[in-house]
Short mmCIF file of C-alpha atoms in Angstrom, two decimals:
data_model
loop_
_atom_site.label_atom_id
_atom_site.label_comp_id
_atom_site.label_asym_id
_atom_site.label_seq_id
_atom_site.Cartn_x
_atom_site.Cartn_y
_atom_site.Cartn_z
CA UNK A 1472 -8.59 -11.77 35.26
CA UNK A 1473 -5.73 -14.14 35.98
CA UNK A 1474 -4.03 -15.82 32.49
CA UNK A 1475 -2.67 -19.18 32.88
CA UNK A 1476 -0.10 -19.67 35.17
CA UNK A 1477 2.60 -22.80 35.62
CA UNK A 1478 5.11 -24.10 38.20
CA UNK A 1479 8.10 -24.13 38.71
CA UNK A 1480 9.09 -21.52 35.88
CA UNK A 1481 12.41 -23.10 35.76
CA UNK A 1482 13.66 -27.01 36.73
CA UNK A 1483 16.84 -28.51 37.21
CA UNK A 1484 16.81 -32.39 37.04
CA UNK A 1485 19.26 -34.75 37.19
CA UNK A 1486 19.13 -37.76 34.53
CA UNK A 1487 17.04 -40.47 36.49
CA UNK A 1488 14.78 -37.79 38.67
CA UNK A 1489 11.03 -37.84 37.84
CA UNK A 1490 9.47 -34.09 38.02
CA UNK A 1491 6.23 -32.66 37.99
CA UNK A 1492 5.17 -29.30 36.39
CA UNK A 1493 1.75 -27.88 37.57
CA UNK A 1494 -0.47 -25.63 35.04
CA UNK A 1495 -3.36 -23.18 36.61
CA UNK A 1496 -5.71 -22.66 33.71
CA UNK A 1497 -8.13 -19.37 33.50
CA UNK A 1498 -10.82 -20.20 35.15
CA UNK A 1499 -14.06 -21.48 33.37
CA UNK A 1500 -11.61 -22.88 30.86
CA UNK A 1501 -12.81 -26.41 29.42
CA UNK A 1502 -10.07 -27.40 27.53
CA UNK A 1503 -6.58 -27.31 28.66
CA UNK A 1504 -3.31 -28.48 26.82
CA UNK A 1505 0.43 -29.43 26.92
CA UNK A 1506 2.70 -28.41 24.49
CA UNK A 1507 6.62 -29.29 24.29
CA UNK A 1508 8.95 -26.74 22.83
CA UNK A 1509 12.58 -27.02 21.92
CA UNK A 1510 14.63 -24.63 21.79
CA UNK A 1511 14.34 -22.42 18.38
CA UNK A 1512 10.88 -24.76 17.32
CA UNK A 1513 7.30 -24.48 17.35
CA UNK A 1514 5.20 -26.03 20.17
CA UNK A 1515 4.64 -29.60 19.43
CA UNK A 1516 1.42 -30.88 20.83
CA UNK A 1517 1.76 -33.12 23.86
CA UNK A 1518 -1.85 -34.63 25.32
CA UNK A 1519 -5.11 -32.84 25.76
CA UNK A 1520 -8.08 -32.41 28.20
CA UNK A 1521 -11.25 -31.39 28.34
CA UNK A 1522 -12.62 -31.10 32.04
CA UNK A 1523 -11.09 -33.93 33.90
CA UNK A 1524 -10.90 -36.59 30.66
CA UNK A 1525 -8.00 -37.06 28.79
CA UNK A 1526 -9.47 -36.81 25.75
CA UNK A 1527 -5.80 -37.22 23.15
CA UNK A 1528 -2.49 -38.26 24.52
CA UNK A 1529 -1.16 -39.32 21.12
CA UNK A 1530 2.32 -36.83 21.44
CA UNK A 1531 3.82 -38.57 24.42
CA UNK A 1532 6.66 -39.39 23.76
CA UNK A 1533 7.36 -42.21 25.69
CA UNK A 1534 5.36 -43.97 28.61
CA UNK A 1535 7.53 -42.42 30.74
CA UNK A 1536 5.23 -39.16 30.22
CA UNK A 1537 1.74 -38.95 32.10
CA UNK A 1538 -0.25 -35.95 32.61
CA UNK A 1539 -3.33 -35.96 35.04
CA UNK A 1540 -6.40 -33.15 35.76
CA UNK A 1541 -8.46 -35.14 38.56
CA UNK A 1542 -11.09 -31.96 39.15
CA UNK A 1543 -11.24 -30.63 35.70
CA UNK A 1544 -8.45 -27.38 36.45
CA UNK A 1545 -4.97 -27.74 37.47
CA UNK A 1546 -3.26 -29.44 35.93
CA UNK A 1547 0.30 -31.61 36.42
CA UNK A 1548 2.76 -33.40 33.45
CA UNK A 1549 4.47 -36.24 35.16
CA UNK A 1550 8.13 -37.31 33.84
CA UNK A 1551 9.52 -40.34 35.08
CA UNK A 1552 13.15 -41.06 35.03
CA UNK A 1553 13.76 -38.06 32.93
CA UNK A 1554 16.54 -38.41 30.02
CA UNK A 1555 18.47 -35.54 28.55
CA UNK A 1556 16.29 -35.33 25.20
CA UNK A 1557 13.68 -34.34 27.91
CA UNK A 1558 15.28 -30.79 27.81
CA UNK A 1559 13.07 -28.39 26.38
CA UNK A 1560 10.30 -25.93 27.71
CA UNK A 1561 6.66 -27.44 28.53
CA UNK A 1562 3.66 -24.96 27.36
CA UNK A 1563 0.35 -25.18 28.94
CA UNK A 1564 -2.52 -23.54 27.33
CA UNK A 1565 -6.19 -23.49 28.13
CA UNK A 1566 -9.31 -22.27 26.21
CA UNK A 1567 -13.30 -21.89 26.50
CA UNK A 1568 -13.09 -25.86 24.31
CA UNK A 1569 -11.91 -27.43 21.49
CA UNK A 1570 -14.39 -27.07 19.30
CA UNK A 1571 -14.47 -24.00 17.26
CA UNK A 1572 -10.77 -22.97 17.25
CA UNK A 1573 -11.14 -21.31 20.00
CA UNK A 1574 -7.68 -19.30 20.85
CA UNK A 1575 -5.49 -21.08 23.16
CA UNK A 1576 -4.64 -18.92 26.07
CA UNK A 1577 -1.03 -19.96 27.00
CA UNK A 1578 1.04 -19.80 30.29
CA UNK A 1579 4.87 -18.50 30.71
CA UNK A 1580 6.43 -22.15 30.28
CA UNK A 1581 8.43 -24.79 32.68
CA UNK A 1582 11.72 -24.96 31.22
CA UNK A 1583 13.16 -27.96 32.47
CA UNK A 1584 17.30 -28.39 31.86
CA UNK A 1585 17.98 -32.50 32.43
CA UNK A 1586 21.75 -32.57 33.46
CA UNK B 545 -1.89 -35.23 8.91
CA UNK B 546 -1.82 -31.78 8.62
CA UNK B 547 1.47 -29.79 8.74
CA UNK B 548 2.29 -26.05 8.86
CA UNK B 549 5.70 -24.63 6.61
CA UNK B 550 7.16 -21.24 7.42
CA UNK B 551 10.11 -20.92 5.16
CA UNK B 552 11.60 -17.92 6.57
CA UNK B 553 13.66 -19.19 9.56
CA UNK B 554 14.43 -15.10 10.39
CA UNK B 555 13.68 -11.44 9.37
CA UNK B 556 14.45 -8.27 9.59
CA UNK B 557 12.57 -4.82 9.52
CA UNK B 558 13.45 -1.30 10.05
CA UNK B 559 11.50 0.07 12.49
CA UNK B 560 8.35 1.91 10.52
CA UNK B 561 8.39 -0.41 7.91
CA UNK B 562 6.38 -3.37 6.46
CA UNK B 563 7.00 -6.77 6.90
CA UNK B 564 5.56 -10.09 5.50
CA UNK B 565 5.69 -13.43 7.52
CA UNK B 566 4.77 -16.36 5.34
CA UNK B 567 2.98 -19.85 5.94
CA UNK B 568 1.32 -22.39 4.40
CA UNK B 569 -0.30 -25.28 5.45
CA UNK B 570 -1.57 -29.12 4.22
CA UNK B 571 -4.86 -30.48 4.72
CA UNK B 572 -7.57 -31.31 2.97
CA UNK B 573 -9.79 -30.32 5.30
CA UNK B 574 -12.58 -27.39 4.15
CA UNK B 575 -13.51 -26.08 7.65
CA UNK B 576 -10.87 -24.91 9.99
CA UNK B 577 -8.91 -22.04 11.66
CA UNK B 578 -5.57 -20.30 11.14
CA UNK B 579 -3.77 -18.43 13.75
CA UNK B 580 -0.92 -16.23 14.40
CA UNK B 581 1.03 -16.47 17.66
CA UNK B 582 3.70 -14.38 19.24
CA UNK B 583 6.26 -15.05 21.33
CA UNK B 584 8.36 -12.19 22.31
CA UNK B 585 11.92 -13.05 23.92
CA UNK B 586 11.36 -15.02 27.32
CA UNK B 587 7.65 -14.11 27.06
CA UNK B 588 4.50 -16.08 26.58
CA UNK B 589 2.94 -16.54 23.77
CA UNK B 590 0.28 -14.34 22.77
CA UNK B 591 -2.42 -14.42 19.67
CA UNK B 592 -1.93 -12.09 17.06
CA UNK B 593 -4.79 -12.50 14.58
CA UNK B 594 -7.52 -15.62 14.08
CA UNK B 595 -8.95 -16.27 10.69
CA UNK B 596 -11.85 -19.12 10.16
CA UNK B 597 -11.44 -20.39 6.79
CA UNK B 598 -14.69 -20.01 5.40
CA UNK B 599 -14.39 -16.60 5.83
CA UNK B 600 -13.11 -14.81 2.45
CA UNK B 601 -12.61 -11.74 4.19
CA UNK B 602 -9.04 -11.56 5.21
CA UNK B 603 -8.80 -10.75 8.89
CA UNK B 604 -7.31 -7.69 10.26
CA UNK B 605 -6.39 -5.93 13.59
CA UNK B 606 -4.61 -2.92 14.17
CA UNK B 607 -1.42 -3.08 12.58
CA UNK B 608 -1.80 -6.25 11.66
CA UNK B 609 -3.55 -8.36 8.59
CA UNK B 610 -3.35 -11.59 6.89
CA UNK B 611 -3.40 -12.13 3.29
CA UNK B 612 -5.38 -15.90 3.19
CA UNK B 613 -5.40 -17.53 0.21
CA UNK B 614 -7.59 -21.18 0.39
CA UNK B 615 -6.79 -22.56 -2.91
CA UNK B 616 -3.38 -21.89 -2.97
CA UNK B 617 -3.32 -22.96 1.26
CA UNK B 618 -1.52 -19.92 2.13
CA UNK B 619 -2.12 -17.78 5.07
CA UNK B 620 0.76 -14.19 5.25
CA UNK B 621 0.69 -11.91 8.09
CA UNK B 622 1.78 -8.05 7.53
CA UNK B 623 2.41 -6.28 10.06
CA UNK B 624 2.40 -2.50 9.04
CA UNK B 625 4.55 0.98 10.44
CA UNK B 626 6.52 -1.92 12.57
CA UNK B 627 7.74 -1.56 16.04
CA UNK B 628 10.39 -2.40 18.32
CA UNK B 629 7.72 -4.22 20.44
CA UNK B 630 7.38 -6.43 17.51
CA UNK B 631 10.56 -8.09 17.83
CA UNK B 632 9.69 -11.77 18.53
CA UNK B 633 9.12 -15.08 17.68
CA UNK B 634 5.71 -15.42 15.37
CA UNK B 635 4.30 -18.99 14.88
CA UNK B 636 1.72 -19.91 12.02
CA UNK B 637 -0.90 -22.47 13.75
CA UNK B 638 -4.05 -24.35 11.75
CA UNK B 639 -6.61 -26.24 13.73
CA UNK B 640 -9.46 -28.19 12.22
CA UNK B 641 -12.62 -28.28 13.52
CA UNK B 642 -12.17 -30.17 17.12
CA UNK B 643 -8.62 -30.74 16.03
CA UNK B 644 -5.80 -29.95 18.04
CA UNK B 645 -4.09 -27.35 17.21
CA UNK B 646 -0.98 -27.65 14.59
CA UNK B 647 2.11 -25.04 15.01
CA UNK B 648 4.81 -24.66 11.94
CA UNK B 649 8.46 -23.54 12.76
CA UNK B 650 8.55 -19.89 13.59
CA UNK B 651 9.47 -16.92 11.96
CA UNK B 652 12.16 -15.16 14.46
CA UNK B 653 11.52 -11.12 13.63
CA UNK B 654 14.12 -8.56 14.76
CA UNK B 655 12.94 -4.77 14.50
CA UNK B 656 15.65 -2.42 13.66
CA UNK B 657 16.00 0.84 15.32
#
């Protein structure tokens, strides 16, 4: 079956811009979660969901970070008047739920470059 | 809070060798899981091996096996008769039970030819 899938795979922003990356989880997937990476570092954990409720959004960074799943699947991360420290490559994963350690499927990545 | 160490920024392996990625972790959890992910170069990341921790048993698949060691909070991954296909980023994760999950550094492993 399909993995996870985001969009766009790449993003260009200017300093000020808001974007939006989408994530497509695998289907039947409870849980779904976004991840920040830096360049050379491990995935630092951004908010969580299971179905539609945002169950931990304790690693965003700032308020100007918002991340939304209205139907319980796709997925988007909101930035709002993105900064250059924004810079880095945003990881969505999904899994069959939280509980359990289930593995994390994850998606390619939206590298976003804030110029 | 928990945290995950791997002390070994980058390594290198000749191809058909053996190679030893170390991590260890915090917590004072009992329950919880311990993962290795890969991340090959401009690739996603992909699971390696799972291990539940109250499992003694060390987990292994294919060429691949851990070395987990609960007292001393230490969780190695070997990867045997290495490959080229290897080469990649691997990241040591621990997640407690309904936990998210908690990634350490990376290990950045370069197969030689």
């Amino acid at each position: 079956g399909a993995g996870v899938s985001q969009s766009p795979r790449y993003k260009v922003a200017k300093r000020g811009q808001d974007v939006a990356l989408r994530c497509d989880p695998i289907s039947g997937h409870v849980s779904l979660f976004w991840y920040q990476q830096a360049l050379g570092q491990g995935p630092e954990f951004l908010t969580y969901f299971q179905n539609e409720a945002q169950l931990d959004k304790s690693g965003l960074p700032s308020d100007r970070f918002f991340a939304e799943r209205p139907e319980g699947s796709v997925s988007t991360l909101k930035i709002q008047r993105t900064q250059q420290e924004d810079s880095a490559v945003y990881l969505c994963a999904s899994s069959l739920e939280l509980a359990g350690g289930y593995e994390q499927y994850f998606g390619p990545g939206t590298r976003l470059t804030v110029t | 809070a928990q945290t995950v160490t791997q002390s070994q920024p980058e390594m290198s392996v000749q191809e058909a060798e053996t190679v030893t990625l170390s991590c260890t972790y915090d917590t004072s959890e009992n329950n919880y899981y311990l993962f290795w992910y890969k991340q090959p170069p401009s690739r996603q990341m992909i699971l390696v091996i799972r291990q539940e921790a109250y499992k003694q048993q060390n987990a292994t698949e294919n060429r691949f096996s851990v070395n987990f060691q609960k007292a001393a909070k230490s969780f190695s991954l070997k990867i045997s008769d290495s490959q080229l296909g290897d080469t990649a980023m691997y990241f040591c994760a621990f997640c407690s039970y309904g936990q998210n999950f908690v990634f350490g550094p990376g290990t950045r492993l370069s197969v030689l030819p």
